[in-house]
Amino acid sequence: MNAEWLGRLFVCLWVVLPLSAHAWELDSPWPDPLQTNPKELDTGVTLPGDNQPGNCPAFKDFSNPLTLAEAVDLALCNNTQVRAAWSDIKAQAAAAGVARAAYLPVVSGSISRRNDSTRYPGSRIPTQKISSTPLNGVLSWRLFDFGGRGANHDAAMHSLAAALATHNAVLQKTLATVVQSYFDAQVAQSAWQAKTLSEEIAGNTLAAAKRREAKGAGTSGDTLQATTALARAALEKNRAQGNYRRAISILLYGIGLSSQTQVMLADDLHEPLGQAAQDLEQWLKEAQKQHPAIVAAREQLEAARYKAAATRSEGLPALDFTAGYYENGRLDQTATETRSRETVVGVTLNIPLFDGFAHTYKVRASEAQVERQAATLQDTEQQVLMEMVKAHADAVSALGNLDASARLLAAAQEALQAAQRRYTNGAADILEILNTQSAFFDAQQERIRSLAEWRSAKLRMLASAGTMNRADLNPR
């Protein structure tokens, strides 16, 4: 095969490859030709222990109570930080593709049409007109370097792994935030309901006091105390209602809904069975080993190290292969009537000699970035483990409060029933009945708070360890 046929073949490749690449951009059967997209971009990211990812967008019929699992689904679909972290995965996958493309040849081509007209005013020399169609194609291919491409590729893959871990960390953080907001709203709702019931009972007590006074069995002082108790109950109910509206607004904002959305929360604070607080050291080991924020920081540190290696390799020699085909001259040459075909094949050794010490400072900057990422990793570990320590302390405290609050509620309920019987029989005064009612409602509220604090702390421990999934959201 002579040089002319080689040139023709090169021109065909120059024409076909760009058209194929353009077709890929429009509607490609190979959207990821270099296979850099992680499988999560196709299957979706699943929480640890889950079999499948959640469905987005998530829909909710708000005529039914909102459960914690539904609130989490809405948050994971609507949270802007989750969407931004997902976009970062796509960007890092594309960066990995760019790094992998450095191993492939680069082909470029051009074609132009020239009409060159030269006139000689005041001379008998006729105007000269030359038309030509230069056709150029160039191939360049780096054959060897001192690890620059490999380091860039490894850095890109570690950055992609860091983006995946960061997305998981954002998911866990979102879960923890929604859990806290949901149980805060649930406690506030329970307090509002308790204060509403307290107001109703205070009203019934006032009515009973008035009947006793009318029959001569009670005094006006009892009636005034019952009136004061009713006013206090109404005030506390209004404050509890305000706290509930504030808590529910925070929850709605966290799950991406309008604060005007009418929401009822599910009553899923069931009695726990066989609960126990796991050893703190075990929780800390799990968090340090698998928490996605720590994993992301480790991957970013590895990416920084490879980037530093790539920067150092820029000061070393590189070997490139080049091939070119030029028909009817080159683009930067003057047009001629003579038709020509030129084929160029060569190997170039590039040896950096001196760049004004710019490369030295680039290396220093990359090494400083490695040190910064190492410090970031330590800081991330400290923050994650500190959150775990706090969550574990809250869980231990809440677990200890479960039995105490149960005993307190049982005792307060018995005292209220006894006081109501004595008051009906005239053996107790209004002050005793009001005190026992207040004690009962306080005990009831403490029980609800203890249940909510235990579930919230338990789930926050799972999120602090980076292992929370949808199954954990079910009350057990």
CSV table of C-alpha atoms in Angstrom, one decimal:
chain,number,residue,atom,x,y,z
A,1,MET,CA,0.0,0.0,0.0
A,2,ASN,CA,1.7,3.3,-1.1
A,3,ALA,CA,1.7,6.6,0.6
A,4,GLU,CA,-1.3,7.9,-1.5
A,5,TRP,CA,-3.6,5.1,-0.3
A,6,LEU,CA,-2.4,5.6,3.3
A,7,GLY,CA,-3.3,9.2,2.9
A,8,ARG,CA,-6.7,8.5,1.5
A,9,LEU,CA,-7.4,6.0,4.3
A,10,PHE,CA,-6.3,8.6,6.9
A,11,VAL,CA,-8.8,11.1,5.4
A,12,CYS,CA,-11.6,8.6,5.6
A,13,LEU,CA,-10.9,8.0,9.2
A,14,TRP,CA,-10.8,11.8,9.7
A,15,VAL,CA,-14.2,12.1,8.2
A,16,VAL,CA,-15.9,9.1,9.8
A,17,LEU,CA,-14.6,9.5,13.4
A,18,PRO,CA,-15.8,13.0,14.0
A,19,LEU,CA,-19.2,12.2,12.5
A,20,SER,CA,-19.5,9.1,14.7
A,21,ALA,CA,-18.6,11.2,17.8
A,22,HIS,CA,-21.2,13.8,16.8
A,23,ALA,CA,-23.7,11.0,16.5
A,24,TRP,CA,-22.9,9.8,20.0
A,25,GLU,CA,-23.6,13.3,21.3
A,26,LEU,CA,-27.0,13.4,19.6
A,27,ASP,CA,-28.4,10.0,20.3
A,28,SER,CA,-25.8,7.5,21.1
A,29,PRO,CA,-26.2,3.8,21.7
A,30,TRP,CA,-22.9,4.1,23.6
A,31,PRO,CA,-23.4,7.0,26.0
A,32,ASP,CA,-20.3,5.9,28.0
A,33,PRO,CA,-17.8,4.5,25.5
A,34,LEU,CA,-14.9,4.5,27.9
A,35,GLN,CA,-17.0,2.8,30.7
A,36,THR,CA,-16.4,5.3,33.5
A,37,ASN,CA,-19.9,5.7,34.8
A,38,PRO,CA,-20.5,3.8,38.1
A,39,LYS,CA,-23.4,1.4,38.2
A,40,GLU,CA,-25.1,3.7,40.7
A,41,LEU,CA,-25.9,6.1,37.9
A,42,ASP,CA,-28.0,3.4,36.3
A,43,THR,CA,-29.4,1.6,39.3
A,44,GLY,CA,-29.6,4.4,41.8
A,45,VAL,CA,-27.9,4.6,45.2
A,46,THR,CA,-29.3,2.3,47.9
A,47,LEU,CA,-29.0,2.8,51.6
A,48,PRO,CA,-26.9,0.3,53.5
A,49,GLY,CA,-28.9,-3.0,53.9
A,50,ASP,CA,-31.6,-2.0,51.4
A,51,ASN,CA,-32.4,-4.1,48.4
A,52,GLN,CA,-33.4,-1.3,46.0
A,53,PRO,CA,-33.2,2.5,45.9
A,54,GLY,CA,-36.2,4.7,46.6
A,55,ASN,CA,-38.6,5.8,43.9
A,56,CYS,CA,-38.4,9.5,43.0
A,57,PRO,CA,-40.5,11.6,42.8
A,58,ALA,CA,-42.2,10.4,46.0
A,59,PHE,CA,-45.9,11.0,46.3
A,60,LYS,CA,-47.9,11.3,49.5
A,61,ASP,CA,-51.6,11.5,50.2
A,62,PHE,CA,-51.8,14.0,53.0
A,63,SER,CA,-55.3,13.0,54.0
A,64,ASN,CA,-53.5,10.1,55.8
A,65,PRO,CA,-51.0,10.6,58.6
A,66,LEU,CA,-47.4,11.1,57.6
A,67,THR,CA,-45.1,8.3,58.8
A,68,LEU,CA,-41.4,8.6,59.4
A,69,ALA,CA,-40.5,6.4,56.4
A,70,GLU,CA,-42.7,8.6,54.1
A,71,ALA,CA,-41.0,11.8,55.5
A,72,VAL,CA,-37.6,10.3,54.7
A,73,ASP,CA,-38.6,9.4,51.1
A,74,LEU,CA,-39.8,12.9,50.5
A,75,ALA,CA,-36.6,14.4,51.9
A,76,LEU,CA,-34.3,12.1,49.9
A,77,CYS,CA,-36.2,13.1,46.7
A,78,ASN,CA,-36.5,16.8,47.4
A,79,ASN,CA,-33.4,17.7,49.3
A,80,THR,CA,-31.2,20.1,47.3
A,81,GLN,CA,-28.0,18.8,48.8
A,82,VAL,CA,-28.8,15.3,47.8
A,83,ARG,CA,-29.4,16.4,44.2
A,84,ALA,CA,-26.2,18.4,44.2
A,85,ALA,CA,-24.2,15.4,45.4
A,86,TRP,CA,-25.8,13.3,42.7
A,87,SER,CA,-24.7,15.8,40.1
A,88,ASP,CA,-21.1,15.7,41.5
A,89,ILE,CA,-21.1,11.9,40.8
A,90,LYS,CA,-21.9,12.6,37.1
A,91,ALA,CA,-19.2,15.3,36.9
A,92,GLN,CA,-16.5,13.1,38.5
A,93,ALA,CA,-17.5,10.2,36.1
A,94,ALA,CA,-17.0,12.5,33.2
A,95,ALA,CA,-13.6,13.6,34.6
A,96,ALA,CA,-12.6,10.0,34.9
A,97,GLY,CA,-13.6,9.6,31.2
A,98,VAL,CA,-11.4,12.6,30.3
A,99,ALA,CA,-8.5,11.0,32.2
A,100,ARG,CA,-9.0,7.6,30.5
A,101,ALA,CA,-9.2,9.3,27.0
A,102,ALA,CA,-5.6,10.5,27.5
A,103,TYR,CA,-4.5,6.9,26.5
A,104,LEU,CA,-6.2,7.2,23.1
A,105,PRO,CA,-5.0,9.0,20.0
A,106,VAL,CA,-6.3,12.4,19.0
A,107,VAL,CA,-7.4,12.9,15.4
A,108,SER,CA,-8.2,16.2,13.9
A,109,GLY,CA,-8.9,17.3,10.4
A,110,SER,CA,-9.8,20.4,8.3
A,111,ILE,CA,-10.9,21.2,4.8
A,112,SER,CA,-11.2,24.6,3.2
A,113,ARG,CA,-11.8,26.3,-0.1
A,114,ARG,CA,-9.5,29.0,-1.3
A,115,ASN,CA,-10.0,31.5,-4.1
A,116,ASP,CA,-6.8,33.6,-4.4
A,117,SER,CA,-7.0,36.6,-6.8
A,118,THR,CA,-3.9,38.8,-7.4
A,119,ARG,CA,-4.1,42.0,-9.5
A,120,TYR,CA,-1.3,44.3,-10.7
A,121,PRO,CA,-2.7,47.8,-11.2
A,122,GLY,CA,-0.8,49.8,-13.8
A,123,SER,CA,0.8,46.8,-15.3
A,124,ARG,CA,0.1,44.6,-18.3
A,125,ILE,CA,0.4,41.5,-16.2
A,126,PRO,CA,-3.0,39.9,-16.2
A,127,THR,CA,-4.9,39.1,-12.9
A,128,GLN,CA,-3.9,35.8,-11.5
A,129,LYS,CA,-6.6,33.6,-10.1
A,130,ILE,CA,-5.9,30.4,-8.1
A,131,SER,CA,-8.5,28.1,-6.6
A,132,SER,CA,-7.5,25.2,-4.3
A,133,THR,CA,-9.1,22.9,-1.8
A,134,PRO,CA,-6.6,22.0,1.0
A,135,LEU,CA,-7.5,18.8,2.9
A,136,ASN,CA,-5.5,18.2,6.1
A,137,GLY,CA,-5.6,15.4,8.7
A,138,VAL,CA,-3.4,15.0,11.8
A,139,LEU,CA,-3.1,12.1,14.3
A,140,SER,CA,-1.2,12.5,17.6
A,141,TRP,CA,-0.7,9.8,20.1
A,142,ARG,CA,1.3,9.8,23.3
A,143,LEU,CA,3.2,6.6,23.5
A,144,PHE,CA,5.0,7.0,26.8
A,145,ASP,CA,5.3,9.2,29.8
A,146,PHE,CA,6.6,8.8,33.3
A,147,GLY,CA,3.3,8.0,34.9
A,148,GLY,CA,1.4,11.2,34.3
A,149,ARG,CA,-1.6,9.7,32.6
A,150,GLY,CA,-1.8,6.8,35.0
A,151,ALA,CA,-1.6,9.2,38.0
A,152,ASN,CA,-4.3,11.4,36.5
A,153,HIS,CA,-6.5,8.4,35.9
A,154,ASP,CA,-6.1,7.0,39.4
A,155,ALA,CA,-6.7,10.5,40.9
A,156,ALA,CA,-10.0,10.7,38.8
A,157,MET,CA,-11.1,7.3,39.9
A,158,HIS,CA,-10.5,8.1,43.6
A,159,SER,CA,-12.3,11.4,43.1
A,160,LEU,CA,-15.2,9.5,41.7
A,161,ALA,CA,-15.2,7.1,44.7
A,162,ALA,CA,-15.1,10.1,47.0
A,163,ALA,CA,-18.2,11.6,45.2
A,164,LEU,CA,-20.1,8.4,45.7
A,165,ALA,CA,-19.2,8.3,49.4
A,166,THR,CA,-20.0,12.0,49.7
A,167,HIS,CA,-23.5,11.3,48.3
A,168,ASN,CA,-24.0,8.5,50.8
A,169,ALA,CA,-22.8,10.8,53.6
A,170,VAL,CA,-25.3,13.4,52.5
A,171,LEU,CA,-28.0,10.8,52.5
A,172,GLN,CA,-27.1,9.8,56.1
A,173,LYS,CA,-27.0,13.4,57.2
A,174,THR,CA,-30.4,14.0,55.6
A,175,LEU,CA,-31.8,10.9,57.3
A,176,ALA,CA,-30.5,12.1,60.7
A,177,THR,CA,-32.0,15.6,60.2
A,178,VAL,CA,-35.4,14.3,59.2
A,179,VAL,CA,-35.5,11.9,62.1
A,180,GLN,CA,-34.7,14.6,64.6
A,181,SER,CA,-37.3,17.0,63.0
A,182,TYR,CA,-39.9,14.3,62.8
A,183,PHE,CA,-39.7,13.3,66.4
A,184,ASP,CA,-39.5,16.9,67.5
A,185,ALA,CA,-42.7,17.5,65.7
A,186,GLN,CA,-44.2,14.3,67.1
A,187,VAL,CA,-43.4,15.3,70.7
A,188,ALA,CA,-44.8,18.8,70.0
A,189,GLN,CA,-48.0,17.3,68.6
A,190,SER,CA,-48.4,15.0,71.6
A,191,ALA,CA,-47.8,18.0,73.9
A,192,TRP,CA,-50.5,19.9,72.1
A,193,GLN,CA,-52.9,17.0,72.3
A,194,ALA,CA,-52.2,16.6,76.0
A,195,LYS,CA,-52.7,20.3,76.7
A,196,THR,CA,-55.9,20.2,74.8
A,197,LEU,CA,-57.1,17.3,76.9
A,198,SER,CA,-55.9,19.1,80.0
A,199,GLU,CA,-58.0,22.1,79.1
A,200,GLU,CA,-61.1,19.9,78.6
A,201,ILE,CA,-60.6,18.2,81.9
A,202,ALA,CA,-60.0,21.6,83.6
A,203,GLY,CA,-63.3,22.7,82.1
A,204,ASN,CA,-65.1,19.7,83.5
A,205,THR,CA,-63.5,20.3,86.9
A,206,LEU,CA,-64.7,23.9,86.9
A,207,ALA,CA,-68.2,22.7,86.0
A,208,ALA,CA,-68.1,20.2,88.8
A,209,ALA,CA,-66.9,22.8,91.2
A,210,LYS,CA,-69.7,25.1,90.3
A,211,ARG,CA,-72.2,22.3,90.9
A,212,ARG,CA,-70.7,21.5,94.2
A,213,GLU,CA,-70.9,25.2,95.2
A,214,ALA,CA,-74.5,25.5,94.1
A,215,LYS,CA,-75.4,22.5,96.3
A,216,GLY,CA,-73.4,23.9,99.2
A,217,ALA,CA,-70.9,21.1,99.1
A,218,GLY,CA,-68.1,23.3,97.8
A,219,THR,CA,-66.8,26.8,98.4
A,220,SER,CA,-66.3,29.8,96.1
A,221,GLY,CA,-62.6,29.4,96.6
A,222,ASP,CA,-62.7,26.0,95.0
A,223,THR,CA,-64.5,27.5,92.0
A,224,LEU,CA,-62.0,30.3,91.7
A,225,GLN,CA,-59.1,27.8,91.8
A,226,ALA,CA,-60.8,25.7,89.1
A,227,THR,CA,-61.3,28.9,87.0
A,228,THR,CA,-57.6,29.8,87.4
A,229,ALA,CA,-56.6,26.2,86.4
A,230,LEU,CA,-58.8,26.4,83.3
A,231,ALA,CA,-57.2,29.7,82.2
A,232,ARG,CA,-53.7,28.3,82.8
A,233,ALA,CA,-54.6,25.2,80.8
A,234,ALA,CA,-55.9,27.3,77.9
A,235,LEU,CA,-52.6,29.4,78.0
A,236,GLU,CA,-50.5,26.2,78.0
A,237,LYS,CA,-52.5,24.7,75.1
A,238,ASN,CA,-52.0,27.8,73.0
A,239,ARG,CA,-48.2,27.7,73.7
A,240,ALA,CA,-48.1,24.0,72.9
A,241,GLN,CA,-50.0,24.7,69.6
A,242,GLY,CA,-47.4,27.4,68.7
A,243,ASN,CA,-44.5,25.0,69.4
A,244,TYR,CA,-46.2,22.3,67.3
A,245,ARG,CA,-46.7,24.7,64.3
A,246,ARG,CA,-43.0,25.7,64.5
A,247,ALA,CA,-41.9,22.1,64.7
A,248,ILE,CA,-44.1,21.0,61.8
A,249,SER,CA,-42.9,23.9,59.7
A,250,ILE,CA,-39.3,22.9,60.2
A,251,LEU,CA,-40.2,19.3,59.3
A,252,LEU,CA,-42.0,20.4,56.1
A,253,TYR,CA,-39.1,22.6,55.1
A,254,GLY,CA,-36.7,19.7,55.6
A,255,ILE,CA,-38.6,17.3,53.4
A,256,GLY,CA,-39.1,19.9,50.7
A,257,LEU,CA,-42.7,20.8,51.2
A,258,SER,CA,-44.5,24.1,51.6
A,259,SER,CA,-45.1,25.2,55.1
A,260,GLN,CA,-48.8,25.6,54.2
A,261,THR,CA,-49.2,21.9,53.7
A,262,GLN,CA,-51.7,20.4,56.1
A,263,VAL,CA,-50.0,17.4,57.7
A,264,MET,CA,-51.0,14.9,60.4
A,265,LEU,CA,-48.2,12.8,62.0
A,266,ALA,CA,-48.6,9.1,62.5
A,267,ASP,CA,-48.8,7.8,66.1
A,268,ASP,CA,-46.0,5.2,65.9
A,269,LEU,CA,-44.4,5.6,69.3
A,270,HIS,CA,-44.9,2.0,70.3
A,271,GLU,CA,-43.5,0.4,73.4
A,272,PRO,CA,-39.9,-0.9,72.7
A,273,LEU,CA,-39.2,-4.5,73.3
A,274,GLY,CA,-35.8,-5.9,74.3
A,275,GLN,CA,-33.9,-2.7,73.5
A,276,ALA,CA,-30.3,-2.3,74.6
A,277,ALA,CA,-27.6,0.2,74.0
A,278,GLN,CA,-24.6,-1.2,72.1
A,279,ASP,CA,-21.1,-0.7,73.4
A,280,LEU,CA,-19.7,2.7,72.5
A,281,GLU,CA,-16.3,1.4,71.4
A,282,GLN,CA,-18.0,-0.9,68.9
A,283,TRP,CA,-20.1,2.0,67.5
A,284,LEU,CA,-16.9,4.1,67.2
A,285,LYS,CA,-15.1,1.3,65.3
A,286,GLU,CA,-18.0,0.9,62.9
A,287,ALA,CA,-18.2,4.6,62.3
A,288,GLN,CA,-14.5,5.0,61.7
A,289,LYS,CA,-14.5,2.1,59.3
A,290,GLN,CA,-17.5,2.6,57.1
A,291,HIS,CA,-19.0,6.1,57.7
A,292,PRO,CA,-19.3,7.5,54.1
A,293,ALA,CA,-18.0,11.0,55.1
A,294,ILE,CA,-14.8,9.4,56.4
A,295,VAL,CA,-14.6,7.1,53.3
A,296,ALA,CA,-15.0,10.2,51.1
A,297,ALA,CA,-12.2,12.1,52.9
A,298,ARG,CA,-9.9,9.0,52.5
A,299,GLU,CA,-10.6,8.9,48.8
A,300,GLN,CA,-10.0,12.6,48.4
A,301,LEU,CA,-6.7,12.2,50.2
A,302,GLU,CA,-5.7,9.4,47.7
A,303,ALA,CA,-6.8,11.6,44.8
A,304,ALA,CA,-4.6,14.4,46.0
A,305,ARG,CA,-1.6,12.1,46.3
A,306,TYR,CA,-2.1,10.9,42.7
A,307,LYS,CA,-2.5,14.5,41.5
A,308,ALA,CA,0.7,15.4,43.2
A,309,ALA,CA,2.4,12.4,41.3
A,310,ALA,CA,0.9,13.6,38.0
A,311,THR,CA,2.2,17.1,38.7
A,312,ARG,CA,5.7,15.8,39.4
A,313,SER,CA,5.6,13.8,36.1
A,314,GLU,CA,5.0,17.0,34.1
A,315,GLY,CA,8.7,17.8,34.5
A,316,LEU,CA,9.8,14.5,32.9
A,317,PRO,CA,10.2,13.6,29.2
A,318,ALA,CA,7.3,12.2,27.1
A,319,LEU,CA,7.3,10.3,23.8
A,320,ASP,CA,4.6,11.2,21.1
A,321,PHE,CA,3.8,9.7,17.8
A,322,THR,CA,2.4,12.0,15.1
A,323,ALA,CA,1.0,11.4,11.6
A,324,GLY,CA,-0.3,13.8,9.1
A,325,TYR,CA,-1.8,14.0,5.6
A,326,TYR,CA,-2.0,17.2,3.6
A,327,GLU,CA,-3.6,17.5,0.2
A,328,ASN,CA,-3.2,20.6,-1.9
A,329,GLY,CA,-1.0,22.3,0.7
A,330,ARG,CA,-1.4,23.1,4.3
A,331,LEU,CA,-3.8,25.6,5.8
A,332,ASP,CA,-1.0,28.1,6.7
A,333,GLN,CA,0.6,28.0,3.2
A,334,THR,CA,-0.1,30.1,0.2
A,335,ALA,CA,-2.4,28.6,-2.4
A,336,THR,CA,-0.8,27.2,-5.5
A,337,GLU,CA,-2.2,25.8,-8.8
A,338,THR,CA,-0.1,22.6,-8.4
A,339,ARG,CA,-1.9,19.7,-6.8
A,340,SER,CA,0.1,18.0,-4.0
A,341,ARG,CA,-0.2,15.2,-1.5
A,342,GLU,CA,2.0,15.1,1.6
A,343,THR,CA,2.3,12.4,4.2
A,344,VAL,CA,4.2,12.9,7.4
A,345,VAL,CA,5.0,10.3,10.1
A,346,GLY,CA,7.2,11.0,13.1
A,347,VAL,CA,8.1,10.4,16.7
A,348,THR,CA,8.8,13.3,19.0
A,349,LEU,CA,10.6,13.2,22.3
A,350,ASN,CA,9.6,16.1,24.5
A,351,ILE,CA,12.2,17.0,27.2
A,352,PRO,CA,11.3,19.9,29.6
A,353,LEU,CA,14.4,21.8,30.3
A,354,PHE,CA,13.5,25.0,32.1
A,355,ASP,CA,10.2,26.8,32.7
A,356,GLY,CA,11.3,29.5,35.1
A,357,PHE,CA,10.8,27.3,38.2
A,358,ALA,CA,7.0,27.2,37.6
A,359,HIS,CA,7.0,23.4,37.8
A,360,THR,CA,8.8,23.5,41.2
A,361,TYR,CA,6.0,25.7,42.7
A,362,LYS,CA,3.3,23.5,41.1
A,363,VAL,CA,4.8,20.5,42.9
A,364,ARG,CA,4.9,22.4,46.2
A,365,ALA,CA,1.3,23.4,45.7
A,366,SER,CA,0.2,19.8,45.0
A,367,GLU,CA,2.1,18.5,48.1
A,368,ALA,CA,0.4,21.2,50.2
A,369,GLN,CA,-2.9,20.0,48.9
A,370,VAL,CA,-2.0,16.5,50.1
A,371,GLU,CA,-1.3,17.9,53.6
A,372,ARG,CA,-4.6,19.7,53.5
A,373,GLN,CA,-6.6,16.6,52.6
A,374,ALA,CA,-4.8,14.7,55.4
A,375,ALA,CA,-5.9,17.3,57.9
A,376,THR,CA,-9.4,17.3,56.4
A,377,LEU,CA,-9.5,13.5,57.0
A,378,GLN,CA,-8.6,13.9,60.6
A,379,ASP,CA,-11.1,16.7,61.1
A,380,THR,CA,-13.9,14.6,59.5
A,381,GLU,CA,-13.0,11.6,61.7
A,382,GLN,CA,-13.2,13.8,64.8
A,383,GLN,CA,-16.6,15.3,63.8
A,384,VAL,CA,-18.1,12.0,62.9
A,385,LEU,CA,-16.9,10.3,66.1
A,386,MET,CA,-18.0,13.3,68.2
A,387,GLU,CA,-21.5,13.0,66.7
A,388,MET,CA,-21.4,9.3,67.6
A,389,VAL,CA,-20.4,10.0,71.2
A,390,LYS,CA,-23.2,12.5,71.5
A,391,ALA,CA,-25.8,10.1,70.0
A,392,HIS,CA,-24.7,7.2,72.1
A,393,ALA,CA,-24.9,9.3,75.3
A,394,ASP,CA,-28.4,10.4,74.3
A,395,ALA,CA,-29.4,6.8,73.6
A,396,VAL,CA,-28.1,5.5,76.9
A,397,SER,CA,-29.9,8.3,78.7
A,398,ALA,CA,-33.1,7.8,76.8
A,399,LEU,CA,-33.0,4.0,77.4
A,400,GLY,CA,-32.7,4.6,81.1
A,401,ASN,CA,-35.6,7.0,81.0
A,402,LEU,CA,-37.9,4.5,79.4
A,403,ASP,CA,-38.6,2.4,82.6
A,404,ALA,CA,-38.6,5.5,84.8
A,405,SER,CA,-41.2,7.3,82.6
A,406,ALA,CA,-43.4,4.1,82.5
A,407,ARG,CA,-43.4,3.8,86.2
A,408,LEU,CA,-44.1,7.5,86.6
A,409,LEU,CA,-47.1,7.4,84.2
A,410,ALA,CA,-48.6,4.3,86.0
A,411,ALA,CA,-48.3,5.9,89.4
A,412,ALA,CA,-49.7,9.3,88.2
A,413,GLN,CA,-52.6,7.5,86.5
A,414,GLU,CA,-53.5,5.6,89.7
A,415,ALA,CA,-53.2,8.8,91.8
A,416,LEU,CA,-55.5,10.7,89.4
A,417,GLN,CA,-58.2,8.0,89.5
A,418,ALA,CA,-58.0,7.8,93.3
A,419,ALA,CA,-58.3,11.6,93.6
A,420,GLN,CA,-61.2,11.7,91.2
A,421,ARG,CA,-63.1,9.1,93.3
A,422,ARG,CA,-62.4,11.0,96.5
A,423,TYR,CA,-63.4,14.3,95.0
A,424,THR,CA,-66.7,12.9,93.7
A,425,ASN,CA,-67.4,11.5,97.2
A,426,GLY,CA,-66.5,14.8,98.8
A,427,ALA,CA,-63.3,13.4,100.5
A,428,ALA,CA,-60.9,15.6,98.5
A,429,ASP,CA,-60.7,19.3,97.8
A,430,ILE,CA,-60.2,21.0,94.5
A,431,LEU,CA,-56.5,21.6,95.1
A,432,GLU,CA,-55.8,17.9,95.3
A,433,ILE,CA,-57.6,17.1,92.1
A,434,LEU,CA,-55.9,19.9,90.2
A,435,ASN,CA,-52.5,18.8,91.4
A,436,THR,CA,-53.0,15.1,90.5
A,437,GLN,CA,-54.3,16.1,87.0
A,438,SER,CA,-51.2,18.3,86.4
A,439,ALA,CA,-49.0,15.4,87.6
A,440,PHE,CA,-50.7,12.9,85.3
A,441,PHE,CA,-50.4,15.1,82.2
A,442,ASP,CA,-46.7,15.8,83.0
A,443,ALA,CA,-46.1,12.1,83.4
A,444,GLN,CA,-47.9,11.4,80.1
A,445,GLN,CA,-45.8,14.0,78.3
A,446,GLU,CA,-42.6,12.6,79.8
A,447,ARG,CA,-43.5,9.1,78.6
A,448,ILE,CA,-44.1,10.3,75.1
A,449,ARG,CA,-40.8,12.4,75.2
A,450,SER,CA,-38.9,9.4,76.5
A,451,LEU,CA,-40.2,7.1,73.7
A,452,ALA,CA,-39.4,9.7,71.0
A,453,GLU,CA,-35.9,10.5,72.4
A,454,TRP,CA,-35.1,6.7,72.4
A,455,ARG,CA,-36.1,6.2,68.8
A,456,SER,CA,-34.5,9.4,67.7
A,457,ALA,CA,-31.2,8.6,69.5
A,458,LYS,CA,-31.1,5.1,68.2
A,459,LEU,CA,-31.6,6.2,64.6
A,460,ARG,CA,-29.1,9.0,65.0
A,461,MET,CA,-26.5,6.4,66.2
A,462,LEU,CA,-27.2,4.4,63.0
A,463,ALA,CA,-26.8,7.6,60.9
A,464,SER,CA,-23.6,8.5,62.8
A,465,ALA,CA,-22.2,5.0,61.9
A,466,GLY,CA,-23.4,5.5,58.3
A,467,THR,CA,-25.6,2.4,58.3
A,468,MET,CA,-29.2,3.7,58.6
A,469,ASN,CA,-31.6,2.3,56.1
A,470,ARG,CA,-35.4,2.3,55.5
A,471,ALA,CA,-36.0,-0.9,57.6
A,472,ASP,CA,-34.6,0.9,60.6
A,473,LEU,CA,-37.3,3.5,60.3
A,474,ASN,CA,-40.0,1.0,61.2
A,475,PRO,CA,-41.0,1.2,64.9
A,476,ARG,CA,-39.6,-1.9,66.8
